[in-house]
Structures are given as C-alpha cells and as structure tokens.
Amino acid sequence: MTEDSAVRVVYNSFNGRYSDSPRAVHEALLEQAPDAEHCWLSDPEHAATFPATVATVEIYTPEAVRALESADLVVSNSHLEMDWAKRPGATYVQTWHGTPLKRIHADVLWGPPGLLEHLSEDVDRWDVLLSPNAYSTQVLRGAFRWEGEVLETGYPRNDVLRSPGADDIRRRVRRELGVEEGQTAVLYTPTWRDDAFWEGAVDADPLALDVDAATAELGPDVVLLVRLHYKLTGRMRPRTSPRVRDVSHHADVAELYLAADAMVTDYSSTMFDFAVTGKPLVLFAYDLERYRDELRGFYFDPTADPPGPVVTTSDALVEQLRDVERGHREHAAAYARFRERFCHLDDGHATERFVDRFLRS
C-alpha cells in the first residue's frame, strides 16, 4: 500500500461490531489514506453503534462475501467464519483479540467435533498475525500452527488508554452510564465456558456471581459494570439492583476500562489490557481446577504471582471489593512484573506501527 493508492479495506471485529483494534486502524487510515474505501461487516444487533458515516454490509450474507472477495486489505480480530476466497494480491491481517492465558485453537483441551478444522480454514487465509507482546508471539504461533509473518506491534485498541483524551472519555462514559461522582465503578468481565456455550441452554445464566446480592452487600458507593464475553452478549438476565449495569453492548471495551476504577475477572484476556491503566485487578477463580484440567487449560498458572488478589467464593470477592486499594497495594510488586511482561508494547503507538507496515510498505 502507498499513501495515494485507492485501496479497499474491509474490517471485522467480534463478528460485526465497531470496536477493538480494527476500529483503531480504521480511524487512523481515515486520516492517513483519505482515498481508501472502507467497509465494515456489521451485526444488525450492533448496527446502531456504527457511526452514520461508516459504510457497512451485514455479516454472514452474500454481500459480506462479495466485500471480502473484493478487498485489498482485510483487517479482522477474530476468525471470519464464512466461505470466501481471498482476491489474488490481497492481504489479510488477523489482529486477534487478547493475550492468551487460556488455551486457544489447536491447544484447547475440549471442543465440539469439527470446530478446529472449520476455524483453521480461516487461518489458512491469513497473511499477517498481529501480536500484543513478546510472550504472545510464541504462544500464538504454536496455537495457530502459524509459520507466517507475526507483527509484534502491541494492540492498536489499547492506544486510547494512553491517549491525551483518556480523561475526557472516562468522564463521558461514566456520565452516560449514570456513575455518580464518588462512586466506585467495578468492571466485571467473566469469560465464557465452552461446554455451556456449545451444549448448554441458550437462556442459561452466564454469571457465576450473584451481582444483585454483591451490590447490596457493597452498598450505594459501588456500581457493578457487567461485560459478558462477546459470544454471550444478550444472555444476561434482568437484574433488580439499580447499581448493576449490563455494558455488554457498549461499543468498545477500552472506554469501559477508562470509566472503571477496578476490574474483576476470571480468566479473561481483558486483564492484560486493563493492566495498562494501572488500576486494581481481582481474580474470581471459582472454577479454577475444572477450567484448568478439563475444560480449556492455561498457558501459565494465573494464581502464581498474580497481579491482584485471587478469590474463589463470592463472599471473599465482596470482602476484597470493600477495600480494593488495599489488595492492590499488597500486590504492587507482582502487578509491576505483570505489566512488564505483558504490557511492554502498550505505549500508545501500536496503531502507528501498524500503519507504518501496511500504508508505507
């Protein structure tokens, strides 16, 4: 690509959202490649989050296939699970969407028959794989059986966390979510369980934590922002507490990182991105042994030198959240080691490195 070439770029994020690293790349290319044509794959459920000026086609339709097959550059953060043929000379960049703690792709302990083979068809189309850090480069290569180019830039999606406008975004999002001055916003980001997703009832409650009871115990100064995994969006049951917000449909999770004062997660890769902010983390590892030994497996032990307290019961979690800064202080050295290992490229310039590779090469 060159700066004055009229190229067609097609984007996908989490199967049809306007978010994540593809969004950061898109916004940069709008400025630096003004003659390029841009098109997003859109899920109707998330169509309202796309800016009115952004061209879209509905994902999983013949129009989406035609868009992909006419693209010069495809930028996606997850597998494109459609039958399409990459145009000769086109480049497909897979940004992926997280530093791997839990095993992925060929490394998982369990999966429905045929899934790996199906997803590997998309891997065969990739030209470049983005990596967020040195650790992930080796893990992603192994998991995807990838021998092609790995571009170790950091994640463009995290640049906003170091941007001059971060404080303004924090204030705006807290206002939009109804988080009052002085309230502590805790972002809860549980990951998904493969068996429950593939074999369970679609209306099954995806939360192990009773969020209504937890907010009742924590009192009026704490607001719980619940962000389900993108595969589970829309499955959260109605809650009675006025201090529980389902933020699963919020367009971009990075804005929620800025709005929050602390994070609770289990084994989600959101912990690695949230650590860029330097704010407290608590790990709610209620099914650690089963997840580790039977369901998915880990690349490393999250309870060894963790960046924050590790709890296994709801009562213990509530107790940690009563004074989340205390646990943060107690794990300060481990948190620093965690950031040094996983956030070393989160300097606010990952998108620039991406653009340098593809716009000026």
mmCIF file of C-alpha atoms in Angstrom:
data_model
loop_
_atom_site.group_PDB
_atom_site.id
_atom_site.type_symbol
_atom_site.label_atom_id
_atom_site.label_comp_id
_atom_site.label_asym_id
_atom_site.label_seq_id
_atom_site.Cartn_x
_atom_site.Cartn_y
_atom_site.Cartn_z
ATOM 1 C CA MET A 1 0.000 0.000 0.000
ATOM 2 C CA THR A 2 1.045 3.582 -0.588
ATOM 3 C CA GLU A 3 -0.470 6.744 0.783
ATOM 4 C CA ASP A 4 -2.030 7.799 -2.530
ATOM 5 C CA SER A 5 -3.307 4.390 -3.675
ATOM 6 C CA ALA A 6 -7.072 3.872 -3.729
ATOM 7 C CA VAL A 7 -7.397 0.607 -1.845
ATOM 8 C CA ARG A 8 -10.463 -1.154 -0.493
ATOM 9 C CA VAL A 9 -10.261 -2.116 3.185
ATOM 10 C CA VAL A 10 -12.797 -4.426 4.834
ATOM 11 C CA TYR A 11 -12.989 -4.696 8.634
ATOM 12 C CA ASN A 12 -14.467 -7.147 11.103
ATOM 13 C CA SER A 13 -14.485 -7.027 14.884
ATOM 14 C CA PHE A 14 -16.086 -9.692 17.082
ATOM 15 C CA ASN A 15 -18.400 -10.836 14.296
ATOM 16 C CA GLY A 16 -19.918 -7.491 13.426
ATOM 17 C CA ARG A 17 -19.125 -4.794 15.977
ATOM 18 C CA TYR A 18 -17.446 -1.411 15.539
ATOM 19 C CA SER A 19 -14.665 -1.886 18.049
ATOM 20 C CA ASP A 20 -11.256 -3.134 19.048
ATOM 21 C CA SER A 21 -8.031 -2.976 17.022
ATOM 22 C CA PRO A 22 -9.821 -2.882 13.639
ATOM 23 C CA ARG A 23 -11.586 0.277 14.790
ATOM 24 C CA ALA A 24 -8.303 1.928 15.817
ATOM 25 C CA VAL A 25 -6.775 1.003 12.459
ATOM 26 C CA HIS A 26 -9.830 2.278 10.581
ATOM 27 C CA GLU A 27 -9.776 5.645 12.324
ATOM 28 C CA ALA A 28 -6.066 6.035 11.578
ATOM 29 C CA LEU A 29 -6.461 5.129 7.903
ATOM 30 C CA LEU A 30 -9.335 7.589 7.506
ATOM 31 C CA GLU A 31 -6.808 10.327 8.213
ATOM 32 C CA GLN A 32 -3.717 8.905 6.563
ATOM 33 C CA ALA A 33 -5.198 7.174 3.499
ATOM 34 C CA PRO A 34 -8.078 9.516 2.567
ATOM 35 C CA ASP A 35 -8.584 7.932 -0.861
ATOM 36 C CA ALA A 36 -9.103 4.435 0.504
ATOM 37 C CA GLU A 37 -12.533 2.815 0.506
ATOM 38 C CA HIS A 38 -13.657 1.387 3.835
ATOM 39 C CA CYS A 39 -16.353 -1.179 4.573
ATOM 40 C CA TRP A 40 -17.304 -2.899 7.828
ATOM 41 C CA LEU A 41 -19.028 -6.214 8.423
ATOM 42 C CA SER A 42 -21.929 -5.414 10.755
ATOM 43 C CA ASP A 43 -24.167 -7.467 13.012
ATOM 44 C CA PRO A 44 -27.706 -5.974 12.983
ATOM 45 C CA GLU A 45 -27.772 -6.249 16.781
ATOM 46 C CA HIS A 46 -24.843 -3.804 16.956
ATOM 47 C CA ALA A 47 -25.598 -1.702 13.885
ATOM 48 C CA ALA A 48 -26.587 1.325 15.977
ATOM 49 C CA THR A 49 -23.046 1.589 17.393
ATOM 50 C CA PHE A 50 -21.534 2.270 13.959
ATOM 51 C CA PRO A 51 -21.072 5.939 13.026
ATOM 52 C CA ALA A 52 -23.539 7.070 10.376
ATOM 53 C CA THR A 53 -20.679 7.858 8.010
ATOM 54 C CA VAL A 54 -19.287 4.291 8.096
ATOM 55 C CA ALA A 55 -20.207 2.009 5.205
ATOM 56 C CA THR A 56 -21.372 -1.426 6.339
ATOM 57 C CA VAL A 57 -22.665 -4.720 4.994
ATOM 58 C CA GLU A 58 -24.443 -7.299 7.108
ATOM 59 C CA ILE A 59 -22.129 -10.094 8.194
ATOM 60 C CA TYR A 60 -22.840 -13.680 7.045
ATOM 61 C CA THR A 61 -24.592 -12.524 3.881
ATOM 62 C CA PRO A 62 -23.678 -12.756 0.191
ATOM 63 C CA GLU A 63 -22.938 -9.006 0.335
ATOM 64 C CA ALA A 64 -20.342 -9.649 3.047
ATOM 65 C CA VAL A 65 -18.703 -12.353 0.946
ATOM 66 C CA ARG A 66 -18.553 -10.029 -2.052
ATOM 67 C CA ALA A 67 -16.991 -7.294 0.095
ATOM 68 C CA LEU A 68 -14.304 -9.643 1.392
ATOM 69 C CA GLU A 69 -13.546 -11.016 -2.046
ATOM 70 C CA SER A 70 -13.099 -7.506 -3.484
ATOM 71 C CA ALA A 71 -10.862 -6.235 -0.669
ATOM 72 C CA ASP A 72 -7.231 -5.256 -0.997
ATOM 73 C CA LEU A 73 -6.793 -5.356 2.772
ATOM 74 C CA VAL A 74 -8.874 -7.326 5.292
ATOM 75 C CA VAL A 75 -8.480 -6.476 8.984
ATOM 76 C CA SER A 76 -10.230 -8.777 11.451
ATOM 77 C CA ASN A 77 -9.807 -9.502 15.152
ATOM 78 C CA SER A 78 -11.408 -12.964 15.077
ATOM 79 C CA HIS A 79 -11.981 -15.837 12.693
ATOM 80 C CA LEU A 80 -14.085 -14.975 9.655
ATOM 81 C CA GLU A 81 -16.393 -17.971 9.628
ATOM 82 C CA MET A 82 -17.638 -17.594 6.074
ATOM 83 C CA ASP A 83 -16.896 -19.352 2.824
ATOM 84 C CA TRP A 84 -14.962 -16.781 0.807
ATOM 85 C CA ALA A 85 -11.887 -16.662 -1.421
ATOM 86 C CA LYS A 86 -9.221 -14.018 -0.883
ATOM 87 C CA ARG A 87 -8.539 -11.972 -4.007
ATOM 88 C CA PRO A 88 -5.075 -12.512 -5.552
ATOM 89 C CA GLY A 89 -2.734 -9.859 -4.202
ATOM 90 C CA ALA A 90 -4.929 -9.042 -1.213
ATOM 91 C CA THR A 91 -3.609 -9.022 2.362
ATOM 92 C CA TYR A 92 -5.499 -10.428 5.331
ATOM 93 C CA VAL A 93 -4.284 -9.170 8.710
ATOM 94 C CA GLN A 94 -5.508 -11.057 11.754
ATOM 95 C CA THR A 95 -5.157 -8.780 14.785
ATOM 96 C CA TRP A 96 -6.615 -11.348 17.219
ATOM 97 C CA HIS A 97 -8.146 -10.059 20.431
ATOM 98 C CA GLY A 98 -6.182 -10.839 23.534
ATOM 99 C CA THR A 99 -3.028 -12.010 25.246
ATOM 100 C CA PRO A 100 -3.633 -15.743 25.741
ATOM 101 C CA LEU A 101 -3.954 -17.050 29.271
ATOM 102 C CA LYS A 102 -6.496 -19.734 28.442
ATOM 103 C CA ARG A 103 -5.559 -22.150 25.676
ATOM 104 C CA ILE A 104 -6.837 -21.336 22.196
ATOM 105 C CA HIS A 105 -7.376 -23.003 18.824
ATOM 106 C CA ALA A 106 -5.303 -26.212 18.475
ATOM 107 C CA ASP A 107 -4.226 -26.124 22.130
ATOM 108 C CA VAL A 108 -7.661 -26.323 23.790
ATOM 109 C CA LEU A 109 -8.497 -29.369 25.892
ATOM 110 C CA TRP A 110 -12.069 -29.690 24.615
ATOM 111 C CA GLY A 111 -14.182 -28.536 21.701
ATOM 112 C CA PRO A 112 -17.121 -29.705 19.597
ATOM 113 C CA PRO A 113 -16.268 -32.062 16.730
ATOM 114 C CA GLY A 114 -15.195 -30.300 13.555
ATOM 115 C CA LEU A 115 -14.751 -26.843 15.100
ATOM 116 C CA LEU A 116 -10.949 -26.755 14.875
ATOM 117 C CA GLU A 117 -10.981 -27.844 11.245
ATOM 118 C CA HIS A 118 -13.622 -25.220 10.443
ATOM 119 C CA LEU A 119 -11.687 -22.377 12.098
ATOM 120 C CA SER A 120 -8.412 -23.498 10.542
ATOM 121 C CA GLU A 121 -9.870 -22.786 7.098
ATOM 122 C CA ASP A 122 -9.760 -19.111 8.033
ATOM 123 C CA VAL A 123 -6.224 -19.347 9.439
ATOM 124 C CA ASP A 124 -5.127 -20.609 6.031
ATOM 125 C CA ARG A 125 -6.236 -17.264 4.531
ATOM 126 C CA TRP A 126 -4.156 -15.100 6.874
ATOM 127 C CA ASP A 127 -1.075 -13.251 5.660
ATOM 128 C CA VAL A 128 -0.010 -11.449 8.832
ATOM 129 C CA LEU A 129 -0.787 -12.099 12.504
ATOM 130 C CA LEU A 130 -0.590 -9.235 14.986
ATOM 131 C CA SER A 131 0.923 -9.845 18.423
ATOM 132 C CA PRO A 132 0.450 -7.688 21.538
ATOM 133 C CA ASN A 133 3.729 -8.662 23.232
ATOM 134 C CA ALA A 134 6.748 -10.959 23.044
ATOM 135 C CA TYR A 135 5.077 -13.630 25.190
ATOM 136 C CA SER A 136 2.062 -13.827 22.872
ATOM 137 C CA THR A 137 4.170 -14.143 19.734
ATOM 138 C CA GLN A 138 5.340 -17.613 20.679
ATOM 139 C CA VAL A 139 2.002 -18.752 22.093
ATOM 140 C CA LEU A 140 0.014 -17.592 19.056
ATOM 141 C CA ARG A 141 2.459 -19.206 16.655
ATOM 142 C CA GLY A 142 2.049 -22.526 18.417
ATOM 143 C CA ALA A 143 -1.713 -22.374 18.913
ATOM 144 C CA PHE A 144 -2.470 -21.470 15.288
ATOM 145 C CA ARG A 145 0.364 -23.606 13.879
ATOM 146 C CA TRP A 146 1.385 -20.339 12.241
ATOM 147 C CA GLU A 147 4.633 -20.062 10.266
ATOM 148 C CA GLY A 148 3.848 -16.785 8.512
ATOM 149 C CA GLU A 149 4.651 -13.213 9.465
ATOM 150 C CA VAL A 150 3.967 -12.088 13.027
ATOM 151 C CA LEU A 151 3.890 -8.328 13.518
ATOM 152 C CA GLU A 152 4.738 -7.587 17.143
ATOM 153 C CA THR A 153 3.294 -4.080 17.477
ATOM 154 C CA GLY A 154 1.132 -4.183 20.584
ATOM 155 C CA TYR A 155 -2.626 -3.846 20.205
ATOM 156 C CA PRO A 156 -3.901 -0.727 18.421
ATOM 157 C CA ARG A 157 -7.041 -0.966 20.560
ATOM 158 C CA ASN A 158 -5.023 -0.085 23.672
ATOM 159 C CA ASP A 159 -3.593 3.169 22.340
ATOM 160 C CA VAL A 160 -6.617 5.052 23.646
ATOM 161 C CA LEU A 161 -5.662 4.041 27.195
ATOM 162 C CA ARG A 162 -2.528 6.175 26.861
ATOM 163 C CA SER A 163 -4.098 8.932 24.783
ATOM 164 C CA PRO A 164 -4.407 12.622 25.753
ATOM 165 C CA GLY A 165 -8.199 12.225 25.600
ATOM 166 C CA ALA A 166 -8.395 9.362 28.094
ATOM 167 C CA ASP A 167 -9.673 11.508 30.971
ATOM 168 C CA ASP A 168 -12.392 13.051 28.804
ATOM 169 C CA ILE A 169 -13.523 9.587 27.695
ATOM 170 C CA ARG A 170 -13.652 8.453 31.312
ATOM 171 C CA ARG A 171 -15.866 11.370 32.332
ATOM 172 C CA ARG A 172 -18.174 10.967 29.329
ATOM 173 C CA VAL A 173 -18.696 7.225 29.744
ATOM 174 C CA ARG A 174 -19.290 7.441 33.487
ATOM 175 C CA ARG A 175 -21.862 10.146 32.841
ATOM 176 C CA GLU A 176 -23.561 8.027 30.157
ATOM 177 C CA LEU A 177 -23.665 5.023 32.488
ATOM 178 C CA GLY A 178 -25.034 7.009 35.406
ATOM 179 C CA VAL A 179 -21.986 6.529 37.626
ATOM 180 C CA GLU A 180 -22.108 9.366 40.112
ATOM 181 C CA GLU A 181 -19.211 11.387 41.453
ATOM 182 C CA GLY A 182 -17.603 9.471 44.312
ATOM 183 C CA GLN A 183 -18.966 6.065 43.321
ATOM 184 C CA THR A 184 -16.547 3.223 42.613
ATOM 185 C CA ALA A 185 -17.199 1.539 39.269
ATOM 186 C CA VAL A 186 -16.116 -2.109 39.186
ATOM 187 C CA LEU A 187 -15.918 -3.699 35.734
ATOM 188 C CA TYR A 188 -16.774 -7.417 35.847
ATOM 189 C CA THR A 189 -15.595 -9.319 32.746
ATOM 190 C CA PRO A 190 -16.167 -13.075 33.027
ATOM 191 C CA THR A 191 -15.055 -15.212 30.114
ATOM 192 C CA TRP A 192 -17.183 -17.955 28.531
ATOM 193 C CA ARG A 193 -17.283 -21.674 29.293
ATOM 194 C CA ASP A 194 -17.006 -23.759 26.145
ATOM 195 C CA ASP A 195 -19.313 -26.577 27.195
ATOM 196 C CA ALA A 196 -22.022 -24.231 28.457
ATOM 197 C CA PHE A 197 -21.889 -22.313 25.183
ATOM 198 C CA TRP A 198 -21.829 -25.237 22.773
ATOM 199 C CA GLU A 199 -24.006 -27.688 24.696
ATOM 200 C CA GLY A 200 -25.937 -25.628 27.255
ATOM 201 C CA ALA A 201 -29.299 -23.904 27.030
ATOM 202 C CA VAL A 202 -29.159 -20.525 25.308
ATOM 203 C CA ASP A 203 -31.078 -18.936 28.182
ATOM 204 C CA ALA A 204 -28.724 -20.254 30.857
ATOM 205 C CA ASP A 205 -27.433 -17.561 33.217
ATOM 206 C CA PRO A 206 -23.828 -16.809 32.184
ATOM 207 C CA LEU A 207 -22.874 -15.331 35.577
ATOM 208 C CA ALA A 208 -21.455 -17.292 38.490
ATOM 209 C CA LEU A 209 -21.613 -14.197 40.695
ATOM 210 C CA ASP A 210 -24.944 -13.055 42.126
ATOM 211 C CA VAL A 211 -24.442 -9.444 41.130
ATOM 212 C CA ASP A 212 -27.595 -8.212 42.869
ATOM 213 C CA ALA A 213 -26.504 -9.696 46.194
ATOM 214 C CA ALA A 214 -22.954 -8.432 45.758
ATOM 215 C CA THR A 215 -24.002 -4.840 45.124
ATOM 216 C CA ALA A 216 -26.441 -4.998 48.045
ATOM 217 C CA GLU A 217 -23.601 -6.010 50.358
ATOM 218 C CA LEU A 218 -21.203 -3.429 48.964
ATOM 219 C CA GLY A 219 -23.663 -0.580 49.374
ATOM 220 C CA PRO A 220 -24.531 2.548 47.400
ATOM 221 C CA ASP A 221 -20.941 3.639 46.733
ATOM 222 C CA VAL A 222 -20.221 0.726 44.347
ATOM 223 C CA VAL A 223 -21.584 0.276 40.813
ATOM 224 C CA LEU A 224 -21.015 -3.017 39.009
ATOM 225 C CA LEU A 225 -20.470 -2.830 35.243
ATOM 226 C CA VAL A 226 -21.020 -6.311 33.783
ATOM 227 C CA ARG A 227 -19.350 -7.026 30.444
ATOM 228 C CA LEU A 228 -20.126 -10.500 29.088
ATOM 229 C CA HIS A 229 -17.862 -12.224 26.560
ATOM 230 C CA TYR A 230 -18.868 -11.263 23.026
ATOM 231 C CA LYS A 231 -20.216 -14.770 22.400
ATOM 232 C CA LEU A 232 -22.666 -14.303 25.311
ATOM 233 C CA THR A 233 -23.879 -10.755 24.706
ATOM 234 C CA GLY A 234 -27.631 -10.528 25.268
ATOM 235 C CA ARG A 235 -27.813 -13.506 27.633
ATOM 236 C CA MET A 236 -27.703 -11.622 30.925
ATOM 237 C CA ARG A 237 -30.924 -11.958 32.889
ATOM 238 C CA PRO A 238 -32.668 -8.823 34.143
ATOM 239 C CA ARG A 239 -31.271 -7.632 37.465
ATOM 240 C CA THR A 240 -33.049 -5.909 40.320
ATOM 241 C CA SER A 241 -30.195 -3.797 41.670
ATOM 242 C CA PRO A 242 -30.101 -0.205 40.389
ATOM 243 C CA ARG A 243 -26.306 -0.355 40.706
ATOM 244 C CA VAL A 244 -25.811 -3.150 38.159
ATOM 245 C CA ARG A 245 -25.248 -2.105 34.551
ATOM 246 C CA ASP A 246 -25.126 -4.573 31.652
ATOM 247 C CA VAL A 247 -22.482 -2.952 29.451
ATOM 248 C CA SER A 248 -22.084 -5.906 27.082
ATOM 249 C CA HIS A 249 -23.451 -3.868 24.175
ATOM 250 C CA HIS A 250 -21.137 -0.922 24.782
ATOM 251 C CA ALA A 251 -19.269 -0.452 21.513
ATOM 252 C CA ASP A 252 -15.710 -0.576 22.781
ATOM 253 C CA VAL A 253 -14.465 -2.162 25.997
ATOM 254 C CA ALA A 254 -11.453 0.175 26.154
ATOM 255 C CA GLU A 255 -13.825 3.011 27.079
ATOM 256 C CA LEU A 256 -15.079 0.864 29.955
ATOM 257 C CA TYR A 257 -11.505 0.301 31.151
ATOM 258 C CA LEU A 258 -11.147 4.050 31.411
ATOM 259 C CA ALA A 259 -14.516 4.518 33.129
ATOM 260 C CA ALA A 260 -13.888 1.795 35.714
ATOM 261 C CA ASP A 261 -11.954 2.106 38.956
ATOM 262 C CA ALA A 262 -11.211 -1.616 39.290
ATOM 263 C CA MET A 263 -11.719 -4.886 37.431
ATOM 264 C CA VAL A 264 -12.957 -8.312 38.479
ATOM 265 C CA THR A 265 -12.362 -11.124 36.024
ATOM 266 C CA ASP A 266 -11.695 -14.834 35.982
ATOM 267 C CA TYR A 267 -9.502 -15.959 33.083
ATOM 268 C CA SER A 268 -10.424 -13.322 30.505
ATOM 269 C CA SER A 269 -7.692 -11.663 28.465
ATOM 270 C CA THR A 270 -9.247 -8.334 29.454
ATOM 271 C CA MET A 271 -6.956 -8.424 32.499
ATOM 272 C CA PHE A 272 -3.889 -7.851 30.316
ATOM 273 C CA ASP A 273 -5.379 -4.788 28.643
ATOM 274 C CA PHE A 274 -6.811 -3.384 31.862
ATOM 275 C CA ALA A 275 -3.367 -3.608 33.472
ATOM 276 C CA VAL A 276 -2.243 -0.825 31.105
ATOM 277 C CA THR A 277 -4.344 1.545 33.237
ATOM 278 C CA GLY A 278 -2.542 0.584 36.442
ATOM 279 C CA LYS A 279 -5.859 0.186 38.291
ATOM 280 C CA PRO A 280 -6.721 -2.674 40.694
ATOM 281 C CA LEU A 281 -7.443 -6.225 39.499
ATOM 282 C CA VAL A 282 -9.159 -9.040 41.398
ATOM 283 C CA LEU A 283 -9.302 -12.600 40.019
ATOM 284 C CA PHE A 284 -12.518 -14.520 40.751
ATOM 285 C CA ALA A 285 -11.298 -18.071 40.089
ATOM 286 C CA TYR A 286 -14.307 -20.005 41.371
ATOM 287 C CA ASP A 287 -13.866 -22.973 38.965
ATOM 288 C CA LEU A 288 -10.095 -22.903 38.601
ATOM 289 C CA GLU A 289 -9.401 -26.657 38.729
ATOM 290 C CA ARG A 290 -12.166 -27.623 36.315
ATOM 291 C CA TYR A 291 -11.297 -24.872 33.845
ATOM 292 C CA ARG A 292 -7.593 -25.712 34.025
ATOM 293 C CA ASP A 293 -7.780 -29.510 33.957
ATOM 294 C CA GLU A 294 -10.916 -30.345 31.969
ATOM 295 C CA LEU A 295 -12.433 -27.508 30.034
ATOM 296 C CA ARG A 296 -9.836 -25.253 28.398
ATOM 297 C CA GLY A 297 -6.445 -25.296 30.102
ATOM 298 C CA PHE A 298 -3.958 -22.466 30.721
ATOM 299 C CA TYR A 299 -0.613 -21.468 29.252
ATOM 300 C CA PHE A 300 0.574 -20.443 32.708
ATOM 301 C CA ASP A 301 -0.772 -20.568 36.246
ATOM 302 C CA PRO A 302 -2.768 -17.359 36.873
ATOM 303 C CA THR A 303 -2.545 -17.875 40.633
ATOM 304 C CA ALA A 304 1.271 -17.860 40.634
ATOM 305 C CA ASP A 305 2.484 -14.283 41.115
ATOM 306 C CA PRO A 306 -0.949 -12.798 40.254
ATOM 307 C CA PRO A 307 -1.391 -9.050 39.673
ATOM 308 C CA GLY A 308 -4.090 -8.912 42.342
ATOM 309 C CA PRO A 309 -5.927 -10.980 44.954
ATOM 310 C CA VAL A 310 -7.255 -14.379 43.849
ATOM 311 C CA VAL A 311 -10.559 -15.446 45.418
ATOM 312 C CA THR A 312 -12.761 -18.489 44.886
ATOM 313 C CA THR A 313 -16.031 -17.526 46.587
ATOM 314 C CA SER A 314 -18.495 -14.673 46.229
ATOM 315 C CA ASP A 315 -18.114 -13.751 49.898
ATOM 316 C CA ALA A 316 -14.342 -13.452 49.532
ATOM 317 C CA LEU A 317 -14.787 -11.347 46.406
ATOM 318 C CA VAL A 318 -17.117 -8.926 48.161
ATOM 319 C CA GLU A 319 -14.637 -8.664 51.026
ATOM 320 C CA GLN A 320 -11.855 -7.727 48.601
ATOM 321 C CA LEU A 321 -14.021 -5.104 46.935
ATOM 322 C CA ARG A 322 -14.765 -3.429 50.261
ATOM 323 C CA ASP A 323 -11.175 -2.152 50.158
ATOM 324 C CA VAL A 324 -9.901 -2.866 46.672
ATOM 325 C CA GLU A 325 -6.987 -0.466 47.018
ATOM 326 C CA ARG A 326 -5.580 -2.477 49.926
ATOM 327 C CA GLY A 327 -5.311 -5.628 47.806
ATOM 328 C CA HIS A 328 -3.813 -3.552 45.016
ATOM 329 C CA ARG A 329 -1.098 -2.249 47.303
ATOM 330 C CA GLU A 330 -0.339 -5.732 48.615
ATOM 331 C CA HIS A 331 0.201 -6.993 45.061
ATOM 332 C CA ALA A 332 2.048 -3.939 43.772
ATOM 333 C CA ALA A 333 5.305 -5.750 43.005
ATOM 334 C CA ALA A 334 3.550 -8.619 41.223
ATOM 335 C CA TYR A 335 1.407 -6.110 39.295
ATOM 336 C CA ALA A 336 4.560 -4.358 38.108
ATOM 337 C CA ARG A 337 6.047 -7.659 36.931
ATOM 338 C CA PHE A 338 2.791 -8.483 35.150
ATOM 339 C CA ARG A 339 2.836 -5.157 33.295
ATOM 340 C CA GLU A 340 6.496 -5.515 32.378
ATOM 341 C CA ARG A 341 5.839 -8.939 30.843
ATOM 342 C CA PHE A 342 2.557 -8.287 29.067
ATOM 343 C CA CYS A 343 2.202 -4.520 28.540
ATOM 344 C CA HIS A 344 5.692 -3.614 27.305
ATOM 345 C CA LEU A 345 4.367 -2.500 23.905
ATOM 346 C CA ASP A 346 1.369 -0.562 25.241
ATOM 347 C CA ASP A 347 2.952 2.837 24.736
ATOM 348 C CA GLY A 348 0.136 4.474 22.779
ATOM 349 C CA HIS A 349 1.825 3.966 19.394
ATOM 350 C CA ALA A 350 0.752 0.479 18.269
ATOM 351 C CA THR A 351 -1.514 1.877 15.556
ATOM 352 C CA GLU A 352 1.363 3.931 14.182
ATOM 353 C CA ARG A 353 3.459 0.777 13.891
ATOM 354 C CA PHE A 354 0.610 -0.962 12.080
ATOM 355 C CA VAL A 355 0.167 1.926 9.649
ATOM 356 C CA ASP A 356 3.910 2.123 9.003
ATOM 357 C CA ARG A 357 3.884 -1.538 7.993
ATOM 358 C CA PHE A 358 0.845 -1.522 5.707
ATOM 359 C CA LEU A 359 0.415 2.052 4.494
ATOM 360 C CA ARG A 360 4.003 2.856 3.703
ATOM 361 C CA SER A 361 5.349 -0.537 2.676
#
